[in-house]
Coordinates of C-alpha atoms in Angstrom, one line a residue:
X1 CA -45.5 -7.9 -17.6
X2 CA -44.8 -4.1 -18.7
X3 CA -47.3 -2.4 -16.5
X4 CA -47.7 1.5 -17.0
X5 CA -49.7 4.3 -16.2
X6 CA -50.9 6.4 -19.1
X7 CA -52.8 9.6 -19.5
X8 CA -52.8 13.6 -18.5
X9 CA -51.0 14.3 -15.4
X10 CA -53.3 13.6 -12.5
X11 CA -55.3 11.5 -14.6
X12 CA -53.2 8.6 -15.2
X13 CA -55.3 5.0 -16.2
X14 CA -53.5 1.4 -15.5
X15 CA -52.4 -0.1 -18.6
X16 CA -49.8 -2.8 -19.5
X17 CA -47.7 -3.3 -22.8
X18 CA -47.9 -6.4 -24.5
X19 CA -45.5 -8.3 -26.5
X20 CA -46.1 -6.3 -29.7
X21 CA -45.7 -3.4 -28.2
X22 CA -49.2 -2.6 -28.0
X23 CA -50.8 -0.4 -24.9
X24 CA -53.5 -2.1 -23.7
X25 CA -56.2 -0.7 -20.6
X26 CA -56.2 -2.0 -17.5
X27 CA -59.1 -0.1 -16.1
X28 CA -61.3 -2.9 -16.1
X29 CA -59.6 -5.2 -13.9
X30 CA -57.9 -2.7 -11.3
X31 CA -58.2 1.1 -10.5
X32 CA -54.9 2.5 -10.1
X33 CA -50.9 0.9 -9.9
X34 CA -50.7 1.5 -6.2
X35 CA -49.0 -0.5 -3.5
X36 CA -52.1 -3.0 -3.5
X37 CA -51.8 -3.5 -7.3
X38 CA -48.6 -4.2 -6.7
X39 CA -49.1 -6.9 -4.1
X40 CA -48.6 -10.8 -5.4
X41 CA -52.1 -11.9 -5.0
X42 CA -53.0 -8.6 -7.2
X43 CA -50.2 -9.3 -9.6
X44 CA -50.9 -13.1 -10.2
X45 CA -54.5 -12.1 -11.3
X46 CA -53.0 -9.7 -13.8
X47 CA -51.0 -11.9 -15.1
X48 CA -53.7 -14.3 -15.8
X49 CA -55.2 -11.9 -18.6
X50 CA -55.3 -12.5 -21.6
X51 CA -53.3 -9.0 -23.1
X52 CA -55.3 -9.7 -26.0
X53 CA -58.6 -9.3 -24.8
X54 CA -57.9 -5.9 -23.1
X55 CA -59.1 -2.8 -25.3
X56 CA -55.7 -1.6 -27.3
X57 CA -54.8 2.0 -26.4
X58 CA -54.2 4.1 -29.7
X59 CA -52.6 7.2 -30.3
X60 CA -49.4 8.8 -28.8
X61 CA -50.1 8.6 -24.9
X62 CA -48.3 10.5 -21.9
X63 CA -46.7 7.6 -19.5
X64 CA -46.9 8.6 -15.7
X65 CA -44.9 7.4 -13.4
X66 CA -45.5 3.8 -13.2
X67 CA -46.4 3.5 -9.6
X68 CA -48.6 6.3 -7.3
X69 CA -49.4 6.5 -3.4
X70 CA -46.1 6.0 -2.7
X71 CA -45.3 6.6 1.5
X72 CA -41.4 6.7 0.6
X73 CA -39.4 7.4 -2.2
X74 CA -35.5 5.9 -1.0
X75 CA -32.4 6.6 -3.1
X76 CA -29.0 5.0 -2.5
X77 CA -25.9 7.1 -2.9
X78 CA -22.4 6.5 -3.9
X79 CA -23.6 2.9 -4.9
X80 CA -20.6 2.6 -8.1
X81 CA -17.1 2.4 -7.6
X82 CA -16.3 4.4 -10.0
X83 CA -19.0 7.1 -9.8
X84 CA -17.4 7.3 -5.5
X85 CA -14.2 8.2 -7.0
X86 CA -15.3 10.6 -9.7
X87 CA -16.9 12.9 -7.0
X88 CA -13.9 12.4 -4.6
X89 CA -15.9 10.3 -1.7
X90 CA -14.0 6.8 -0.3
X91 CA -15.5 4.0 -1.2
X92 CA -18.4 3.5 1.4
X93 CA -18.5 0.6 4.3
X94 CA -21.9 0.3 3.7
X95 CA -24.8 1.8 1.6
X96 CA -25.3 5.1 2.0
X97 CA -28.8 6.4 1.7
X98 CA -31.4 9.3 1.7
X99 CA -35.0 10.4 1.0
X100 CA -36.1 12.0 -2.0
X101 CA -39.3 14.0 -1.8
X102 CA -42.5 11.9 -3.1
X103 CA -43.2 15.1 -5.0
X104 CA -40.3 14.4 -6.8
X105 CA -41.6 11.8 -8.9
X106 CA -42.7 12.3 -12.4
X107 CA -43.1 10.9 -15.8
X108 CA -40.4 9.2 -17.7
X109 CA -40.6 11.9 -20.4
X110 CA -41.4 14.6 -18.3
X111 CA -39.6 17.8 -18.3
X112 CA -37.9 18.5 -15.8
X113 CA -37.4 21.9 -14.0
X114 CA -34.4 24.0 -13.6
X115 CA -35.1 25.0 -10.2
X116 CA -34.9 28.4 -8.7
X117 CA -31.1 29.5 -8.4
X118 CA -30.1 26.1 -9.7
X119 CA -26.3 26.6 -10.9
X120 CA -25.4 22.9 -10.8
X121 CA -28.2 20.8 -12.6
X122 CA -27.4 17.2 -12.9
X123 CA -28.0 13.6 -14.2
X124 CA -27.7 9.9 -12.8
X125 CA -29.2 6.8 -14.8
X126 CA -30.4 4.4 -12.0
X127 CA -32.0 0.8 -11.4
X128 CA -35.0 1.3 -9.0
X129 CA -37.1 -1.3 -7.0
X130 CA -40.5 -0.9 -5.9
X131 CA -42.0 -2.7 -3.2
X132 CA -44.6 -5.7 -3.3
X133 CA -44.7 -6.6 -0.2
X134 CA -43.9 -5.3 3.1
X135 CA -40.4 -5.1 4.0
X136 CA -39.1 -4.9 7.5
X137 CA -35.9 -6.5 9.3
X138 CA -35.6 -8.9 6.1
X139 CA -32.7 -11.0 5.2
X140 CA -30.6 -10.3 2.0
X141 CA -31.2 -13.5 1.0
X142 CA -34.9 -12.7 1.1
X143 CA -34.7 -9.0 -0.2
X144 CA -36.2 -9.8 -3.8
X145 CA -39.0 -11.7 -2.6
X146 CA -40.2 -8.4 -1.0
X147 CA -39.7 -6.7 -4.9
X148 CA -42.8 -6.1 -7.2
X149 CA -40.6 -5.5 -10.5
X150 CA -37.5 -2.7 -11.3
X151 CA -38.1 0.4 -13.6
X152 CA -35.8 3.0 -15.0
X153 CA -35.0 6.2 -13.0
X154 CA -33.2 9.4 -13.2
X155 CA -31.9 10.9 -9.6
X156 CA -31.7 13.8 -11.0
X157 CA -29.9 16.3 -8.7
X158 CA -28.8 19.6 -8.2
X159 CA -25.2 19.6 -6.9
X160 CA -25.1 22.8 -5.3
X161 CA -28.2 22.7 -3.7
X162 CA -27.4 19.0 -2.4
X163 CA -23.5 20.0 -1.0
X164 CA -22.9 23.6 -0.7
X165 CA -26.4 24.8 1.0
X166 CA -25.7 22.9 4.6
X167 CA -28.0 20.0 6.2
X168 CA -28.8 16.6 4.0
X169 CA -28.8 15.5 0.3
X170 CA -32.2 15.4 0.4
X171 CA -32.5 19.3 -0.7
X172 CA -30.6 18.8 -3.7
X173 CA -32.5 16.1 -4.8
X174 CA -36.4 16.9 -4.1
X175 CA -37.4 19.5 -6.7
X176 CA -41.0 19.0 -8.6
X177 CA -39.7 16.6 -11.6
X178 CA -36.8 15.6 -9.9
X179 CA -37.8 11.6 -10.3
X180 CA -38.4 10.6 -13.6
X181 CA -39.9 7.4 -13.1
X182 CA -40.5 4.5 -15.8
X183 CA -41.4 4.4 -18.3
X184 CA -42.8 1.2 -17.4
X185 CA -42.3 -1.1 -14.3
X186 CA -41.3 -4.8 -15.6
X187 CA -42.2 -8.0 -13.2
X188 CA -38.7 -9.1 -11.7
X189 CA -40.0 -12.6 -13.0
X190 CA -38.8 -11.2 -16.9
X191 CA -35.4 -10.2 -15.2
X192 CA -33.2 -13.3 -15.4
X193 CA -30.3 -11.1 -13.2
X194 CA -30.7 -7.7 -12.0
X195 CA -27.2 -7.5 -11.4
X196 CA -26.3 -7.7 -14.9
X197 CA -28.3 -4.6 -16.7
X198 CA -26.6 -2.4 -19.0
X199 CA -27.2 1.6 -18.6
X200 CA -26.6 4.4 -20.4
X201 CA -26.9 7.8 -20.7
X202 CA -27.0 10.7 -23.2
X203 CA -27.1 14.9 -22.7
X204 CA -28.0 16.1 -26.6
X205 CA -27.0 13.3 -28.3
X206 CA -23.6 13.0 -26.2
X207 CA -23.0 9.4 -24.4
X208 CA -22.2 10.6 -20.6
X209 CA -22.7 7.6 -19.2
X210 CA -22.1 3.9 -19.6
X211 CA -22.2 1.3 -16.8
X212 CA -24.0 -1.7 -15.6
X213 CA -25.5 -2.7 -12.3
X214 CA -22.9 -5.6 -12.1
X215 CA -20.6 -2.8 -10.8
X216 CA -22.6 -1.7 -8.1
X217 CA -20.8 -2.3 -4.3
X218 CA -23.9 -3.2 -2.4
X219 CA -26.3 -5.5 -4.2
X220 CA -30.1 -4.7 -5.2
X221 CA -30.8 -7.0 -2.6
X222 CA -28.2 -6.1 -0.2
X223 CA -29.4 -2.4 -0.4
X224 CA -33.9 -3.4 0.2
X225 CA -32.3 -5.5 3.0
X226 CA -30.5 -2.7 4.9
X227 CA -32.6 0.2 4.7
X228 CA -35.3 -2.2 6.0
X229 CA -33.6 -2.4 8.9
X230 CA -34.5 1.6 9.9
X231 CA -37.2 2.3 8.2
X232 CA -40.4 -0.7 7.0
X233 CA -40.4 -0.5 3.2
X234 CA -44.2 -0.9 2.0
X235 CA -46.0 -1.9 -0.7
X236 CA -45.5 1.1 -3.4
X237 CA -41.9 2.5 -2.0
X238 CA -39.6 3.7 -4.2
X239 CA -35.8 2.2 -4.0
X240 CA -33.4 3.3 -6.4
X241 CA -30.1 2.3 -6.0
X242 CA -27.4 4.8 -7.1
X243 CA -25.4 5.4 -10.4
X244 CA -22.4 4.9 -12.4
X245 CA -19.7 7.2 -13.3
X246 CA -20.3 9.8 -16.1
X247 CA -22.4 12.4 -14.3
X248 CA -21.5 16.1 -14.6
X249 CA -19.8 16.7 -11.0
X250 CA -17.3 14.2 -12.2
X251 CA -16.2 15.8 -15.8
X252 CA -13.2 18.0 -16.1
X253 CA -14.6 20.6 -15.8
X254 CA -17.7 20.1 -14.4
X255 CA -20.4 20.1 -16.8
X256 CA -24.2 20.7 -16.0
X257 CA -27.7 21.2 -17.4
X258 CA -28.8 24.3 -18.8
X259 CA -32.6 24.9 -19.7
X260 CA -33.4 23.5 -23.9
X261 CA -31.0 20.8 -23.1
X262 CA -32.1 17.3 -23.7
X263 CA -31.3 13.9 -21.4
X264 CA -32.1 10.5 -23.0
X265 CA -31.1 7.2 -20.7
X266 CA -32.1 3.5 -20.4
X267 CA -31.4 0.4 -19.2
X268 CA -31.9 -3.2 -21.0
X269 CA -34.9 -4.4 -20.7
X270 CA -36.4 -1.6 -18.7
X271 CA -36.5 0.7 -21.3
X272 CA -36.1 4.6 -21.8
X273 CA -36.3 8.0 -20.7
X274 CA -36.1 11.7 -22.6
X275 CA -36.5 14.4 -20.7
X276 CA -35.4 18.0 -21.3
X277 CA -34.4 21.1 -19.2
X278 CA -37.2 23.6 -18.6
X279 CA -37.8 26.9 -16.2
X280 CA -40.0 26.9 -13.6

């Protein structure tokens, strides 16, 4: 399943996509896509439907993020070879990670904000996991059992916020829009190998980015099974799982986003994002 949140921010209805295409309501069958939705007794019963006997959605419709009520929103850093080496950091022993603020999370076509002083706006196309059931001390061999589906996100970041302002990645990361989510979240059972996903992404038409989550050093599983080992994972959470090279610390010269400026990305069979550069 395609399972999406659609509507006016803060308004958001459950819906799912069928195979056409097709927005379809979900209201009928489940309030919201919140960790309980998201649970496998909840998912099996959605599955059941019938797509075709849910009301069809028309019109042009704003996608939320696909999941809300999140308690944690977990990114992985330095998670590419490549991408370790275009910013000048070793290779890491093992996965490096950090919180981004829940606030951060927004629609998949949402602008996003230039914050306040920002000098160093950047992108990442990532692969991100959310939880279906509670995750604590669990085995890598385990880890996807514990995954609802995967979704598209953009870590977006702002550099000098994140290294030159002291204390922890997390203040260059957090901003209001700083999580474009979605724009849909698709069951892992339609993902024959999360490990081999294609990504790209553009800034105004220009490719910037081109990778695939074969590359990445720690595994999607690898990475769910680690962080559960400091922090419980639950049903909801958030883990997206770092990006390849291509983003604007790493160009010669640096290159970052400027407000009118335009960000499309994607990943097979997840879908796609556009977002572009706006002032607070």
């Amino acid at each position: 399943m395609k399972l999406v949140r659609y509507g006016a921010k803060g308004a958001e209805k459950p819906g799912l996509i069928d195979k056409s295409g097709q927005l379809r309501d979900l209201s009928a069958h489940i309030k919201e896509l919140d960790g309980a939705a998201y649970a496998p007794d909840s998912l099996k019963k959605l599955t059941a439907l019938d797509p075709a006997s849910l009301p069809a959605v028309s019109g042009q419709q704003r996608l939320g993020a696909p999941v809300t009520g999140i308690s944690k929103f977990v990114a992985i850093g330095l998670n590419y070879s490549d991408h370790a080496k275009e910013t000048g950091n070793p290779i890491p022993a093992e996965p490096i990670f950090f919180l981004k603020a829940n606030t951060a999370l927004s629609g998949p076509n949402d602008a996003v904000e230039k914050p306040r002083g920002s000098t160093k706006l950047d992108w990442e196309v990532e692969i991100a996991a959310i939880i279906g059931t509670t995750a604590k001390y669990v085995s890598e061999s385990d880890a996807l059992n514990h995954v609802a589906g995967y979704c598209v996100c953009n870590d977006v970041s702002e550099r000098n916020f994140q290294i030159e302002r002291l204390g922890q990645w997390t203040k260059g990361k957090s901003h209001d829009t700083f999580g474009p989510l979605g724009p849909w979240l698709v069951t892992k059972d339609e993902i024959a190998d999360v490990q081999k996903l294609s990504m790209w992404l553009d800034v105004n038409g220009q490719r910037r980015q081109t990778g695939s989550t074969e590359t990445m050093i720690f595994s999607m599983a690898k990475c769910i099974s680690y962080v559960s080992q400091f922090m419980t994972l639950l049903p909801g959470d958030v883990v997206t799982t770092g990006t390849p090279p291509g983003v604007g610390m790493g160009m010669k010269p640096p290159t970052f986003l400027n407000v009118g400026d335009v960000v499309t990305l994607g990943i097979e069979g997840l879908g796609e994002q556009r977002q572009q550069i706006i002032e607070v």
